[in-house]
Amino acid sequence: MPKRQVEITAPSGYAATLAAVGEQYGGEDIYAELGENDRCLVRIVCETNVVQTIIDATHRAMGKDAHWRLTILPVEAVVAPDQRKPEKDPEGRTFSFRGRSAPREEILQAVEKGTELDADFLVLVVLSAVVAAVGLISDNVAALIGAMVIAPLLGPNLAFAFGVALGKQDLMRRAMLTNVTGLGIAIFFSMILGNMLGGPFQSIEITSRSLAGYDTIALALAAGAAAVFSLTTGLSSALVGVMVAVAIMPPAVVLGLMLGSGDMKSAGGAAILLAVNIVCINLAAQIVFVAKRISPRTWSEKKASQKALWTNFSAWVVLLGGLATGIYFAGW
């Protein structure tokens, strides 16, 4: 299982307390030293799935007044004599759906990058829209896959779902703004391109993204869940496959092209496909975050987050039901 090194700097009087926290909650290697200015440094090497417990225990031990800082570092490898005792009862193991999960602070730092509405984000949106438009119009699958990978639209959706899980209104607002801005730019740019080219567009790639079916819902739900699993377990390489499996940029570009060329029927199909992908990503992400027990640290924060969690969950379910009904009556 992946390991992390937790480093805590604090007033020297807390050195023994922090070392005891590491020993009590699964630290495999604990080191404490006293430094200058009445400060101490405590290093705890542990498995990833106990980092969250150590962080929460550190919060309780330090209180609000102490000046301290906790840093989480990845551990590439550990070389040491194997001193583990053989397990006497391997059949006694219990399965936990939660599995291994990165601590909420580590996930938060990762998803916050997806909410940054800066020049880099805007440039990536425009470039991915250009590449997607070229790939769609010319039936160039390689270009289309490239657009799926470089499009920065998955991050804001994962950040929004994580904000819901923690009840962080500010994170939810920033993620929503970034997502709406990115989609708006992609659709607007594609509308201009569609108006210039005039249509009709007969490529297979465009036609396939003007239709939505129940298989689309299943794919989007599975890919959304996979995105969160890869995020919480630290397997970031798997996100590339998710980006291709449930891409947001291609249907957004098709929607713009169809609106610009005046093909309202195809635009409606692309809009439904785009909505299905967004709704399913968020719904699946929230389900996995709950299953992984990703929640605020304190009881009061947990209680406050429940309202946002159930409100958003209910809204996504209702939206998905409406989209499924629309697909049924459209006969796709």
Tab-separated table of C-alpha atoms in Angstrom:
chain	number	residue	atom	x	y	z
A	1	MET	CA	0.000	0.000	0.000
A	2	PRO	CA	1.331	3.533	-0.752
A	3	LYS	CA	2.912	5.366	2.139
A	4	ARG	CA	3.128	8.992	3.202
A	5	GLN	CA	5.509	10.922	5.422
A	6	VAL	CA	3.709	13.290	7.762
A	7	GLU	CA	5.903	16.120	9.061
A	8	ILE	CA	4.670	18.288	11.914
A	9	THR	CA	6.404	21.404	13.218
A	10	ALA	CA	5.096	22.698	16.535
A	11	PRO	CA	6.166	24.148	19.906
A	12	SER	CA	8.707	21.820	21.528
A	13	GLY	CA	6.358	21.018	24.400
A	14	TYR	CA	4.185	19.025	21.997
A	15	ALA	CA	6.939	16.692	20.746
A	16	ALA	CA	6.034	13.783	23.018
A	17	THR	CA	2.301	14.248	22.356
A	18	LEU	CA	2.755	14.195	18.586
A	19	ALA	CA	5.029	11.156	18.751
A	20	ALA	CA	2.367	9.401	20.825
A	21	VAL	CA	-0.231	10.269	18.187
A	22	GLY	CA	1.909	8.583	15.558
A	23	GLU	CA	2.384	5.485	17.692
A	24	GLN	CA	-1.306	5.222	18.560
A	25	TYR	CA	-2.685	5.646	15.046
A	26	GLY	CA	-0.504	3.415	12.922
A	27	GLY	CA	2.795	5.205	12.406
A	28	GLU	CA	5.447	2.751	11.216
A	29	ASP	CA	8.476	4.963	11.760
A	30	ILE	CA	8.391	7.952	14.115
A	31	TYR	CA	11.161	10.493	14.604
A	32	ALA	CA	11.119	13.604	16.786
A	33	GLU	CA	13.766	16.253	17.253
A	34	LEU	CA	13.968	19.538	19.124
A	35	GLY	CA	15.139	22.530	17.136
A	36	GLU	CA	15.830	26.186	17.664
A	37	ASN	CA	13.353	28.818	18.847
A	38	ASP	CA	11.589	26.322	21.094
A	39	ARG	CA	10.267	24.348	18.113
A	40	CYS	CA	10.162	20.636	17.329
A	41	LEU	CA	9.904	18.489	14.214
A	42	VAL	CA	8.059	15.164	14.240
A	43	ARG	CA	8.182	12.820	11.237
A	44	ILE	CA	5.728	9.941	10.919
A	45	VAL	CA	5.928	7.400	8.093
A	46	CYS	CA	2.628	5.580	7.705
A	47	GLU	CA	0.273	3.984	5.206
A	48	THR	CA	-1.958	6.335	3.231
A	49	ASN	CA	-5.187	5.075	4.764
A	50	VAL	CA	-4.199	6.191	8.291
A	51	VAL	CA	-2.989	9.682	7.359
A	52	GLN	CA	-6.472	11.154	7.802
A	53	THR	CA	-6.725	9.671	11.306
A	54	ILE	CA	-3.335	11.129	12.245
A	55	ILE	CA	-4.326	14.554	10.907
A	56	ASP	CA	-7.576	14.576	12.883
A	57	ALA	CA	-5.806	13.383	16.039
A	58	THR	CA	-3.213	16.145	15.594
A	59	HIS	CA	-5.988	18.737	15.373
A	60	ARG	CA	-7.443	17.471	18.649
A	61	ALA	CA	-4.067	17.318	20.386
A	62	MET	CA	-2.866	20.765	19.332
A	63	GLY	CA	-6.024	22.794	19.833
A	64	LYS	CA	-6.672	26.196	18.300
A	65	ASP	CA	-4.004	28.286	19.997
A	66	ALA	CA	-0.799	26.397	19.215
A	67	HIS	CA	1.206	27.508	16.183
A	68	TRP	CA	1.834	24.356	14.173
A	69	ARG	CA	2.032	23.118	10.603
A	70	LEU	CA	1.513	19.664	9.082
A	71	THR	CA	2.976	18.657	5.728
A	72	ILE	CA	2.218	15.451	3.803
A	73	LEU	CA	4.942	14.078	1.542
A	74	PRO	CA	4.787	11.087	-0.830
A	75	VAL	CA	7.093	8.163	-0.073
A	76	GLU	CA	8.504	6.527	-3.187
A	77	ALA	CA	10.030	3.535	-1.388
A	78	VAL	CA	11.007	2.282	2.064
A	79	VAL	CA	14.042	0.049	2.584
A	80	ALA	CA	14.194	-1.665	5.983
A	81	PRO	CA	14.413	-5.170	7.478
A	82	ASP	CA	11.060	-6.940	7.333
A	83	GLN	CA	10.012	-7.226	10.965
A	84	ARG	CA	6.344	-7.993	10.401
A	85	LYS	CA	4.950	-11.042	12.154
A	86	PRO	CA	3.051	-13.584	10.050
A	87	GLU	CA	-0.690	-13.254	10.324
A	88	LYS	CA	-2.284	-16.067	12.318
A	89	ASP	CA	-5.810	-15.573	11.002
A	90	PRO	CA	-5.827	-14.362	7.407
A	91	GLU	CA	-9.470	-15.427	7.094
A	92	GLY	CA	-10.422	-12.887	9.727
A	93	ARG	CA	-9.911	-9.925	7.429
A	94	THR	CA	-12.899	-7.742	6.730
A	95	PHE	CA	-13.694	-6.019	3.455
A	96	SER	CA	-14.154	-2.266	3.475
A	97	PHE	CA	-15.584	-0.434	0.468
A	98	ARG	CA	-13.658	2.611	1.620
A	99	GLY	CA	-10.379	0.877	0.789
A	100	ARG	CA	-7.360	3.123	0.818
A	101	SER	CA	-7.986	6.816	0.469
A	102	ALA	CA	-5.833	9.914	0.498
A	103	PRO	CA	-6.584	12.374	3.322
A	104	ARG	CA	-9.131	15.086	2.632
A	105	GLU	CA	-6.466	17.798	2.822
A	106	GLU	CA	-4.457	16.118	0.062
A	107	ILE	CA	-7.542	15.685	-2.130
A	108	LEU	CA	-8.556	19.290	-1.476
A	109	GLN	CA	-5.206	20.573	-2.674
A	110	ALA	CA	-5.535	18.465	-5.832
A	111	VAL	CA	-9.080	19.514	-6.729
A	112	GLU	CA	-8.500	23.200	-5.995
A	113	LYS	CA	-6.222	23.297	-9.025
A	114	GLY	CA	-9.289	22.561	-11.141
A	115	THR	CA	-11.031	25.718	-9.927
A	116	GLU	CA	-8.310	28.149	-10.969
A	117	LEU	CA	-9.879	30.504	-13.504
A	118	ASP	CA	-6.737	32.030	-14.969
A	119	ALA	CA	-5.145	32.662	-18.345
A	120	ASP	CA	-3.794	29.114	-18.556
A	121	PHE	CA	-7.281	27.664	-18.093
A	122	LEU	CA	-8.789	29.930	-20.742
A	123	VAL	CA	-6.023	29.169	-23.244
A	124	LEU	CA	-6.430	25.418	-22.697
A	125	VAL	CA	-10.195	25.693	-23.213
A	126	VAL	CA	-9.767	27.561	-26.507
A	127	LEU	CA	-7.019	25.243	-27.762
A	128	SER	CA	-8.943	22.095	-26.848
A	129	ALA	CA	-12.054	23.519	-28.531
A	130	VAL	CA	-10.049	24.169	-31.715
A	131	VAL	CA	-8.557	20.672	-31.683
A	132	ALA	CA	-11.961	19.127	-30.941
A	133	ALA	CA	-13.625	21.065	-33.769
A	134	VAL	CA	-10.974	19.952	-36.255
A	135	GLY	CA	-11.251	16.355	-35.091
A	136	LEU	CA	-15.047	16.366	-35.235
A	137	ILE	CA	-15.375	17.963	-38.655
A	138	SER	CA	-12.649	15.861	-40.288
A	139	ASP	CA	-13.441	12.591	-38.452
A	140	ASN	CA	-9.915	12.680	-37.029
A	141	VAL	CA	-10.128	10.426	-33.980
A	142	ALA	CA	-6.539	11.125	-32.891
A	143	ALA	CA	-7.179	14.870	-32.785
A	144	LEU	CA	-10.418	14.278	-30.908
A	145	ILE	CA	-8.692	12.181	-28.247
A	146	GLY	CA	-6.075	14.903	-27.894
A	147	ALA	CA	-8.812	17.465	-27.288
A	148	MET	CA	-10.387	15.230	-24.638
A	149	VAL	CA	-7.106	14.923	-22.765
A	150	ILE	CA	-6.071	18.597	-22.794
A	151	ALA	CA	-9.540	19.987	-22.044
A	152	PRO	CA	-9.529	21.214	-18.397
A	153	LEU	CA	-13.265	20.661	-17.819
A	154	LEU	CA	-13.205	17.507	-15.678
A	155	GLY	CA	-11.410	19.238	-12.795
A	156	PRO	CA	-14.126	21.799	-11.957
A	157	ASN	CA	-16.769	19.055	-11.811
A	158	LEU	CA	-14.713	16.942	-9.407
A	159	ALA	CA	-13.977	20.045	-7.332
A	160	PHE	CA	-17.688	20.863	-7.121
A	161	ALA	CA	-18.544	17.333	-5.947
A	162	PHE	CA	-15.753	17.457	-3.365
A	163	GLY	CA	-16.968	20.847	-2.158
A	164	VAL	CA	-20.417	19.316	-1.661
A	165	ALA	CA	-18.924	16.415	0.322
A	166	LEU	CA	-17.152	18.826	2.684
A	167	GLY	CA	-19.858	21.488	2.686
A	168	LYS	CA	-17.379	24.078	1.374
A	169	GLN	CA	-19.564	26.726	-0.254
A	170	ASP	CA	-16.604	28.756	-1.499
A	171	LEU	CA	-15.100	25.752	-3.304
A	172	MET	CA	-18.483	24.955	-4.858
A	173	ARG	CA	-18.909	28.538	-6.108
A	174	ARG	CA	-15.426	28.690	-7.606
A	175	ALA	CA	-15.849	25.303	-9.279
A	176	MET	CA	-19.233	26.298	-10.706
A	177	LEU	CA	-17.873	29.596	-12.044
A	178	THR	CA	-14.886	27.885	-13.653
A	179	ASN	CA	-17.053	25.169	-15.185
A	180	VAL	CA	-19.653	27.575	-16.590
A	181	THR	CA	-16.954	29.891	-17.948
A	182	GLY	CA	-15.095	27.051	-19.662
A	183	LEU	CA	-18.241	25.604	-21.210
A	184	GLY	CA	-19.461	29.045	-22.261
A	185	ILE	CA	-16.213	29.850	-24.050
A	186	ALA	CA	-16.125	26.475	-25.819
A	187	ILE	CA	-19.748	26.709	-26.987
A	188	PHE	CA	-19.450	30.371	-28.039
A	189	PHE	CA	-16.252	29.740	-30.016
A	190	SER	CA	-17.849	26.725	-31.705
A	191	MET	CA	-20.961	28.746	-32.581
A	192	ILE	CA	-18.806	31.276	-34.401
A	193	LEU	CA	-17.019	28.477	-36.253
A	194	GLY	CA	-20.311	26.772	-37.133
A	195	ASN	CA	-21.735	30.032	-38.445
A	196	MET	CA	-18.641	30.626	-40.582
A	197	LEU	CA	-18.614	27.115	-42.067
A	198	GLY	CA	-22.363	26.986	-42.465
A	199	GLY	CA	-22.834	23.205	-42.409
A	200	PRO	CA	-24.401	20.774	-42.812
A	201	PHE	CA	-21.871	18.644	-40.928
A	202	GLN	CA	-22.053	14.977	-41.920
A	203	SER	CA	-19.058	13.469	-40.131
A	204	ILE	CA	-19.535	10.300	-38.104
A	205	GLU	CA	-17.963	11.846	-34.989
A	206	ILE	CA	-20.402	14.765	-35.017
A	207	THR	CA	-23.393	12.517	-35.647
A	208	SER	CA	-22.434	10.193	-32.785
A	209	ARG	CA	-22.302	13.164	-30.406
A	210	SER	CA	-25.693	14.444	-31.466
A	211	LEU	CA	-27.383	11.392	-29.959
A	212	ALA	CA	-27.682	10.214	-26.363
A	213	GLY	CA	-28.869	6.862	-25.060
A	214	TYR	CA	-29.079	4.853	-21.874
A	215	ASP	CA	-25.650	3.419	-22.630
A	216	THR	CA	-24.378	7.001	-22.449
A	217	ILE	CA	-25.752	7.309	-18.912
A	218	ALA	CA	-24.123	4.037	-17.839
A	219	LEU	CA	-20.784	5.078	-19.347
A	220	ALA	CA	-20.849	8.514	-17.729
A	221	LEU	CA	-21.743	7.115	-14.286
A	222	ALA	CA	-18.991	4.499	-14.449
A	223	ALA	CA	-16.392	6.975	-15.694
A	224	GLY	CA	-17.376	9.563	-13.071
A	225	ALA	CA	-16.953	6.982	-10.322
A	226	ALA	CA	-13.605	5.932	-11.797
A	227	ALA	CA	-12.447	9.554	-11.778
A	228	VAL	CA	-13.060	9.871	-8.036
A	229	PHE	CA	-11.476	6.501	-7.283
A	230	SER	CA	-8.343	7.552	-9.175
A	231	LEU	CA	-8.345	10.880	-7.320
A	232	THR	CA	-8.797	9.443	-3.820
A	233	THR	CA	-6.296	6.624	-4.290
A	234	GLY	CA	-3.625	8.790	-5.916
A	235	LEU	CA	-3.708	6.945	-9.262
A	236	SER	CA	-3.663	10.138	-11.317
A	237	SER	CA	-2.581	8.278	-14.452
A	238	ALA	CA	-6.033	6.687	-14.612
A	239	LEU	CA	-7.583	10.136	-15.073
A	240	VAL	CA	-6.380	10.176	-18.689
A	241	GLY	CA	-8.619	7.216	-19.475
A	242	VAL	CA	-11.514	8.880	-17.671
A	243	MET	CA	-11.054	12.071	-19.694
A	244	VAL	CA	-11.436	10.058	-22.886
A	245	ALA	CA	-14.302	7.891	-21.601
A	246	VAL	CA	-16.572	10.731	-20.474
A	247	ALA	CA	-15.403	13.783	-22.385
A	248	ILE	CA	-17.197	17.083	-21.868
A	249	MET	CA	-15.509	19.124	-24.578
A	250	PRO	CA	-16.653	17.217	-27.748
A	251	PRO	CA	-20.420	17.458	-27.077
A	252	ALA	CA	-19.959	21.105	-26.059
A	253	VAL	CA	-18.223	21.822	-29.368
A	254	VAL	CA	-20.877	19.890	-31.319
A	255	LEU	CA	-23.558	21.921	-29.536
A	256	GLY	CA	-21.877	25.145	-30.620
A	257	LEU	CA	-21.342	23.969	-34.195
A	258	MET	CA	-24.974	22.928	-34.548
A	259	LEU	CA	-26.287	26.160	-33.031
A	260	GLY	CA	-24.031	28.195	-35.305
A	261	SER	CA	-25.108	26.314	-38.428
A	262	GLY	CA	-28.798	26.398	-37.502
A	263	ASP	CA	-29.289	22.647	-36.971
A	264	MET	CA	-31.468	22.860	-33.861
A	265	LYS	CA	-32.387	19.161	-33.750
A	266	SER	CA	-28.769	18.022	-33.619
A	267	ALA	CA	-28.008	20.839	-31.180
A	268	GLY	CA	-30.689	19.464	-28.867
A	269	GLY	CA	-29.151	15.998	-28.983
A	270	ALA	CA	-25.683	17.370	-28.232
A	271	ALA	CA	-27.085	19.442	-25.365
A	272	ILE	CA	-28.682	16.348	-23.808
A	273	LEU	CA	-25.434	14.378	-24.183
A	274	LEU	CA	-23.463	17.210	-22.582
A	275	ALA	CA	-25.953	17.467	-19.722
A	276	VAL	CA	-25.896	13.690	-19.175
A	277	ASN	CA	-22.104	13.693	-18.878
A	278	ILE	CA	-22.049	16.588	-16.410
A	279	VAL	CA	-24.896	15.246	-14.266
A	280	CYS	CA	-23.518	11.702	-14.168
A	281	ILE	CA	-19.992	12.820	-13.304
A	282	ASN	CA	-21.248	14.850	-10.351
A	283	LEU	CA	-23.741	12.228	-9.176
A	284	ALA	CA	-21.229	9.374	-9.334
A	285	ALA	CA	-18.571	11.524	-7.677
A	286	GLN	CA	-20.833	12.343	-4.739
A	287	ILE	CA	-21.775	8.685	-4.273
A	288	VAL	CA	-18.120	7.611	-4.212
A	289	PHE	CA	-17.100	10.409	-1.835
A	290	VAL	CA	-19.831	9.277	0.572
A	291	ALA	CA	-18.820	5.621	0.187
A	292	LYS	CA	-15.203	6.605	0.862
A	293	ARG	CA	-16.381	8.489	3.976
A	294	ILE	CA	-14.933	11.770	2.777
A	295	SER	CA	-16.488	14.296	5.141
A	296	PRO	CA	-15.605	17.375	7.230
A	297	ARG	CA	-13.462	16.896	10.334
A	298	THR	CA	-15.659	18.256	13.128
A	299	TRP	CA	-19.169	17.186	14.119
A	300	SER	CA	-20.630	20.658	13.540
A	301	GLU	CA	-19.119	20.840	10.047
A	302	LYS	CA	-20.432	17.362	9.238
A	303	LYS	CA	-23.922	18.350	10.336
A	304	ALA	CA	-23.807	21.537	8.258
A	305	SER	CA	-22.581	19.672	5.167
A	306	GLN	CA	-25.452	17.157	5.235
A	307	LYS	CA	-27.954	19.697	3.902
A	308	ALA	CA	-25.778	20.613	0.920
A	309	LEU	CA	-25.022	16.942	0.287
A	310	TRP	CA	-28.632	15.758	0.182
A	311	THR	CA	-29.865	18.847	-1.670
A	312	ASN	CA	-27.312	18.401	-4.438
A	313	PHE	CA	-27.760	14.631	-4.545
A	314	SER	CA	-31.523	15.009	-4.924
A	315	ALA	CA	-31.082	17.662	-7.611
A	316	TRP	CA	-28.721	15.474	-9.659
A	317	VAL	CA	-31.071	12.477	-9.378
A	318	VAL	CA	-34.037	14.572	-10.537
A	319	LEU	CA	-32.021	16.014	-13.429
A	320	LEU	CA	-30.835	12.565	-14.472
A	321	GLY	CA	-34.404	11.281	-14.339
A	322	GLY	CA	-35.527	14.157	-16.539
A	323	LEU	CA	-32.739	13.502	-19.033
A	324	ALA	CA	-33.533	9.778	-19.124
A	325	THR	CA	-37.175	10.629	-19.790
A	326	GLY	CA	-36.141	12.979	-22.591
A	327	ILE	CA	-33.992	10.262	-24.154
A	328	TYR	CA	-36.911	7.823	-23.990
A	329	PHE	CA	-39.344	10.142	-25.745
A	330	ALA	CA	-36.719	11.205	-28.290
A	331	GLY	CA	-36.468	7.551	-29.309
A	332	TRP	CA	-32.647	7.475	-29.469
